[in-house]
PDB file of C-alpha atoms in Angstrom:
ATOM      1  CA  UNK A   1      27.265   5.294  44.845  1.00 42.00           C
ATOM      2  CA  UNK A   2      26.371   7.853  42.177  1.00 44.00           C
ATOM      3  CA  UNK A   3      24.079   6.762  39.370  1.00 53.00           C
ATOM      4  CA  UNK A   4      25.699   6.083  35.985  1.00 72.00           C
ATOM      5  CA  UNK A   5      22.925   7.775  34.031  1.00 74.00           C
ATOM      6  CA  UNK A   6      21.418  11.227  34.024  1.00 76.00           C
ATOM      7  CA  UNK A   7      17.692  10.576  34.214  1.00 80.00           C
ATOM      8  CA  UNK A   8      15.302  13.319  33.084  1.00 84.00           C
ATOM      9  CA  UNK A   9      13.140  15.357  35.405  1.00 85.00           C
ATOM     10  CA  UNK A  10       9.418  15.148  34.867  1.00 89.00           C
ATOM     11  CA  UNK A  11       9.413  18.623  33.297  1.00 90.00           C
ATOM     12  CA  UNK A  12      12.222  17.810  30.857  1.00 87.00           C
ATOM     13  CA  UNK A  13      10.528  14.566  29.882  1.00 89.00           C
ATOM     14  CA  UNK A  14       7.234  16.407  29.258  1.00 89.00           C
ATOM     15  CA  UNK A  15       8.990  19.045  27.123  1.00 89.00           C
ATOM     16  CA  UNK A  16      10.734  16.357  25.087  1.00 86.00           C
ATOM     17  CA  UNK A  17       7.527  14.425  24.501  1.00 89.00           C
ATOM     18  CA  UNK A  18       5.504  17.549  23.683  1.00 86.00           C
ATOM     19  CA  UNK A  19       7.755  18.429  20.746  1.00 87.00           C
ATOM     20  CA  UNK A  20       6.141  15.620  18.751  1.00 86.00           C
ATOM     21  CA  UNK A  21       2.587  15.441  20.004  1.00 89.00           C
ATOM     22  CA  UNK A  22      -0.685  16.947  18.835  1.00 82.00           C
ATOM     23  CA  UNK A  23      -2.077  17.168  22.381  1.00 88.00           C
ATOM     24  CA  UNK A  24      -0.675  18.265  25.733  1.00 90.00           C
ATOM     25  CA  UNK A  25       1.076  15.448  27.582  1.00 91.00           C
ATOM     26  CA  UNK A  26       1.534  15.642  31.351  1.00 94.00           C
ATOM     27  CA  UNK A  27       4.241  13.784  33.247  1.00 94.00           C
ATOM     28  CA  UNK A  28       4.736  13.414  36.966  1.00 95.00           C
ATOM     29  CA  UNK A  29       7.489  11.609  38.849  1.00 94.00           C
ATOM     30  CA  UNK A  30       6.007   8.972  41.124  1.00 95.00           C
ATOM     31  CA  UNK A  31       7.187   6.462  43.709  1.00 93.00           C
ATOM     32  CA  UNK A  32       8.917   3.372  42.323  1.00 91.00           C
ATOM     33  CA  UNK A  33       6.419   1.086  40.625  1.00 91.00           C
ATOM     34  CA  UNK A  34       6.478  -2.624  41.404  1.00 90.00           C
ATOM     35  CA  UNK A  35       6.546  -4.877  38.371  1.00 91.00           C
ATOM     36  CA  UNK A  36       3.561  -7.193  38.196  1.00 90.00           C
ATOM     37  CA  UNK A  37       1.555  -9.250  35.743  1.00 90.00           C
ATOM     38  CA  UNK A  38      -1.019  -6.429  35.830  1.00 89.00           C
ATOM     39  CA  UNK A  39       1.443  -4.309  33.807  1.00 90.00           C
ATOM     40  CA  UNK A  40       1.516  -6.835  30.979  1.00 94.00           C
ATOM     41  CA  UNK A  41       1.596  -6.508  28.087  1.00 95.00           C
ATOM     42  CA  UNK A  42       4.099  -3.654  28.109  1.00 95.00           C
ATOM     43  CA  UNK A  43       6.484  -1.968  25.721  1.00 96.00           C
ATOM     44  CA  UNK A  44      10.171  -2.542  26.484  1.00 95.00           C
ATOM     45  CA  UNK A  45      12.692  -0.179  24.921  1.00 94.00           C
ATOM     46  CA  UNK A  46      16.445  -0.744  24.993  1.00 94.00           C
ATOM     47  CA  UNK A  47      18.952   2.119  24.738  1.00 91.00           C
ATOM     48  CA  UNK A  48      22.663   1.840  24.049  1.00 90.00           C
ATOM     49  CA  UNK A  49      25.678   4.128  24.186  1.00 84.00           C
ATOM     50  CA  UNK A  50      28.046   4.982  21.328  1.00 84.00           C
ATOM     51  CA  UNK A  51      29.928   1.704  21.962  1.00 86.00           C
ATOM     52  CA  UNK A  52      26.730  -0.359  21.478  1.00 88.00           C
ATOM     53  CA  UNK A  53      26.678  -1.153  25.220  1.00 87.00           C
ATOM     54  CA  UNK A  54      23.228  -1.477  26.761  1.00 87.00           C
ATOM     55  CA  UNK A  55      22.751   1.395  29.209  1.00 87.00           C
ATOM     56  CA  UNK A  56      19.058   1.842  29.923  1.00 89.00           C
ATOM     57  CA  UNK A  57      15.588   0.521  29.363  1.00 92.00           C
ATOM     58  CA  UNK A  58      12.244   2.217  29.321  1.00 93.00           C
ATOM     59  CA  UNK A  59       9.242   0.127  30.268  1.00 95.00           C
ATOM     60  CA  UNK A  60       5.780   1.485  29.542  1.00 95.00           C
ATOM     61  CA  UNK A  61       2.565  -0.211  30.433  1.00 96.00           C
ATOM     62  CA  UNK A  62       0.231  -0.619  27.475  1.00 96.00           C
ATOM     63  CA  UNK A  63      -1.790   2.402  28.577  1.00 96.00           C
ATOM     64  CA  UNK A  64       1.254   4.718  28.428  1.00 96.00           C
ATOM     65  CA  UNK A  65       2.370   3.294  25.075  1.00 96.00           C
ATOM     66  CA  UNK A  66      -1.097   3.725  23.543  1.00 96.00           C
ATOM     67  CA  UNK A  67      -1.442   7.235  24.989  1.00 95.00           C
ATOM     68  CA  UNK A  68       1.951   8.409  23.725  1.00 94.00           C
ATOM     69  CA  UNK A  69       1.569   6.799  20.314  1.00 94.00           C
ATOM     70  CA  UNK A  70      -1.906   8.286  19.921  1.00 94.00           C
ATOM     71  CA  UNK A  71      -0.626  11.708  20.999  1.00 94.00           C
ATOM     72  CA  UNK A  72       1.655  11.610  17.940  1.00 93.00           C
ATOM     73  CA  UNK A  73      -0.779  10.067  15.454  1.00 93.00           C
ATOM     74  CA  UNK A  74      -3.843  11.991  16.602  1.00 92.00           C
ATOM     75  CA  UNK A  75      -5.935   8.875  17.228  1.00 93.00           C
ATOM     76  CA  UNK A  76      -9.370   9.429  18.719  1.00 94.00           C
ATOM     77  CA  UNK A  77      -9.989   8.828  22.435  1.00 95.00           C
ATOM     78  CA  UNK A  78     -12.388   5.915  21.675  1.00 96.00           C
ATOM     79  CA  UNK A  79      -9.682   4.251  19.541  1.00 95.00           C
ATOM     80  CA  UNK A  80      -7.182   4.593  22.409  1.00 95.00           C
ATOM     81  CA  UNK A  81      -9.647   3.121  24.919  1.00 95.00           C
ATOM     82  CA  UNK A  82     -10.400   0.212  22.555  1.00 96.00           C
ATOM     83  CA  UNK A  83      -6.674  -0.587  22.175  1.00 95.00           C
ATOM     84  CA  UNK A  84      -6.214  -0.537  25.943  1.00 95.00           C
ATOM     85  CA  UNK A  85      -9.283  -2.713  26.581  1.00 95.00           C
ATOM     86  CA  UNK A  86      -8.211  -5.202  23.894  1.00 95.00           C
ATOM     87  CA  UNK A  87      -4.599  -5.122  25.154  1.00 94.00           C
ATOM     88  CA  UNK A  88      -3.281  -4.381  21.666  1.00 94.00           C
ATOM     89  CA  UNK A  89      -1.176  -1.654  20.141  1.00 94.00           C
ATOM     90  CA  UNK A  90      -1.466  -0.936  16.436  1.00 92.00           C
ATOM     91  CA  UNK A  91       1.576  -0.547  14.200  1.00 93.00           C
ATOM     92  CA  UNK A  92       0.936   3.181  13.653  1.00 93.00           C
ATOM     93  CA  UNK A  93       0.527   3.784  17.390  1.00 94.00           C
ATOM     94  CA  UNK A  94       3.715   1.834  18.142  1.00 94.00           C
ATOM     95  CA  UNK A  95       5.545   3.852  15.482  1.00 94.00           C
ATOM     96  CA  UNK A  96       4.332   7.102  17.065  1.00 93.00           C
ATOM     97  CA  UNK A  97       5.485   5.842  20.434  1.00 93.00           C
ATOM     98  CA  UNK A  98       8.882   4.950  18.933  1.00 92.00           C
ATOM     99  CA  UNK A  99       9.281   8.511  17.608  1.00 92.00           C
ATOM    100  CA  UNK A 100       8.783   9.856  21.123  1.00 91.00           C
ATOM    101  CA  UNK A 101      11.236   7.326  22.542  1.00 89.00           C
ATOM    102  CA  UNK A 102      13.917   8.293  20.027  1.00 87.00           C
ATOM    103  CA  UNK A 103      13.600  11.857  21.303  1.00 83.00           C
ATOM    104  CA  UNK A 104      13.580  10.636  24.907  1.00 80.00           C
ATOM    105  CA  UNK A 105      16.990   9.041  24.293  1.00 78.00           C
ATOM    106  CA  UNK A 106      18.380  12.571  23.954  1.00 77.00           C
ATOM    107  CA  UNK A 107      17.566  13.387  27.590  1.00 79.00           C
ATOM    108  CA  UNK A 108      19.062  10.201  29.064  1.00 77.00           C
ATOM    109  CA  UNK A 109      22.856  10.225  29.007  1.00 69.00           C
ATOM    110  CA  UNK A 110      25.843   8.501  30.590  1.00 68.00           C
ATOM    111  CA  UNK A 111      27.417  10.632  33.340  1.00 68.00           C
ATOM    112  CA  UNK A 112      30.980   9.916  32.168  1.00 66.00           C
ATOM    113  CA  UNK A 113      30.141  11.115  28.648  1.00 69.00           C
ATOM    114  CA  UNK A 114      28.322  13.984  27.005  1.00 67.00           C
ATOM    115  CA  UNK A 115      26.831  11.626  24.419  1.00 72.00           C
ATOM    116  CA  UNK A 116      23.133  10.870  24.517  1.00 75.00           C
ATOM    117  CA  UNK A 117      21.967   7.308  24.254  1.00 84.00           C
ATOM    118  CA  UNK A 118      20.383   5.903  21.114  1.00 87.00           C
ATOM    119  CA  UNK A 119      17.408   3.648  20.756  1.00 89.00           C
ATOM    120  CA  UNK A 120      18.359   0.036  19.978  1.00 93.00           C
ATOM    121  CA  UNK A 121      15.016  -1.783  20.000  1.00 93.00           C
ATOM    122  CA  UNK A 122      11.325  -1.526  20.836  1.00 93.00           C
ATOM    123  CA  UNK A 123       9.446  -4.700  21.778  1.00 94.00           C
ATOM    124  CA  UNK A 124       6.025  -5.611  23.066  1.00 94.00           C
ATOM    125  CA  UNK A 125       6.443  -7.946  26.047  1.00 95.00           C
ATOM    126  CA  UNK A 126       3.527 -10.181  27.026  1.00 94.00           C
ATOM    127  CA  UNK A 127       4.818 -11.631  30.333  1.00 94.00           C
ATOM    128  CA  UNK A 128       7.204 -10.757  33.144  1.00 93.00           C
ATOM    129  CA  UNK A 129      10.599 -12.464  32.782  1.00 94.00           C
ATOM    130  CA  UNK A 130      13.474 -12.838  35.323  1.00 93.00           C
ATOM    131  CA  UNK A 131      15.843 -10.198  33.859  1.00 92.00           C
ATOM    132  CA  UNK A 132      13.065  -7.605  33.839  1.00 92.00           C
ATOM    133  CA  UNK A 133      12.232  -8.476  37.451  1.00 91.00           C
ATOM    134  CA  UNK A 134      15.877  -7.977  38.475  1.00 90.00           C
ATOM    135  CA  UNK A 135      16.028  -4.592  36.729  1.00 89.00           C
ATOM    136  CA  UNK A 136      12.870  -3.444  38.524  1.00 88.00           C
ATOM    137  CA  UNK A 137      14.524  -4.387  41.824  1.00 87.00           C
ATOM    138  CA  UNK A 138      17.152  -1.676  41.286  1.00 79.00           C
ATOM    139  CA  UNK A 139      17.521   1.088  43.812  1.00 78.00           C
ATOM    140  CA  UNK A 140      15.573   4.265  43.139  1.00 75.00           C
ATOM    141  CA  UNK A 141      18.827   6.123  42.456  1.00 76.00           C
ATOM    142  CA  UNK A 142      19.193   3.983  39.296  1.00 85.00           C
ATOM    143  CA  UNK A 143      15.668   4.518  38.008  1.00 89.00           C
ATOM    144  CA  UNK A 144      12.869   7.034  37.608  1.00 90.00           C
ATOM    145  CA  UNK A 145       9.154   6.286  37.465  1.00 94.00           C
ATOM    146  CA  UNK A 146       6.586   8.547  35.843  1.00 95.00           C
ATOM    147  CA  UNK A 147       2.878   8.799  35.317  1.00 97.00           C
ATOM    148  CA  UNK A 148       2.099   9.883  31.748  1.00 95.00           C
ATOM    149  CA  UNK A 149      -1.296  11.464  31.062  1.00 96.00           C
ATOM    150  CA  UNK A 150      -3.307  13.079  28.294  1.00 93.00           C
ATOM    151  CA  UNK A 151      -6.621  14.627  29.294  1.00 92.00           C
ATOM    152  CA  UNK A 152      -8.746  12.843  26.686  1.00 92.00           C
ATOM    153  CA  UNK A 153      -6.817   9.529  26.632  1.00 94.00           C
ATOM    154  CA  UNK A 154      -6.118   8.660  30.278  1.00 95.00           C
ATOM    155  CA  UNK A 155      -2.875   7.859  32.058  1.00 96.00           C
ATOM    156  CA  UNK A 156      -0.218   5.178  32.139  1.00 96.00           C
ATOM    157  CA  UNK A 157       3.136   4.322  33.702  1.00 96.00           C
ATOM    158  CA  UNK A 158       6.687   4.675  32.412  1.00 95.00           C
ATOM    159  CA  UNK A 159       9.894   3.579  34.126  1.00 94.00           C
ATOM    160  CA  UNK A 160      13.448   4.420  33.037  1.00 91.00           C
ATOM    161  CA  UNK A 161      16.058   2.070  34.515  1.00 90.00           C
ATOM    162  CA  UNK A 162      19.849   2.074  34.203  1.00 85.00           C
ATOM    163  CA  UNK A 163      21.119  -1.302  33.023  1.00 83.00           C
TER     164      UNK A 163
END
């Protein structure tokens, strides 16, 4: 069965992210990540098509969200490390992360359409819930997992899953 979404390559994702950042962001496709309580809290992003139908989610561990948001805002490495250690994400960092995710929507599209998806919502999730577990159980053809890294900030995990 062919996947319903076109998921971005690591290089395309890095190019898309780098358009908005003040530092170089590296991405690498990795083996499918297993969802666990260790990934919580995380940032959950919902994307929809032009008919307002949910088509994809992006899940980022807090490290990836802080790294990407800080890459846009220009936060200092100690501020990023403090956010990660305290398991918090500031409003400005989350807004920077959201800017990147809006651009990321342009590189995830429905195969039966030429239209890119649009961002519906961005939420901080504190605990694993059943629907998220079922989405993470999807076959690798319906998802892509990435490591996101910035030299001075560290690295985190991002998963894009077709819904």
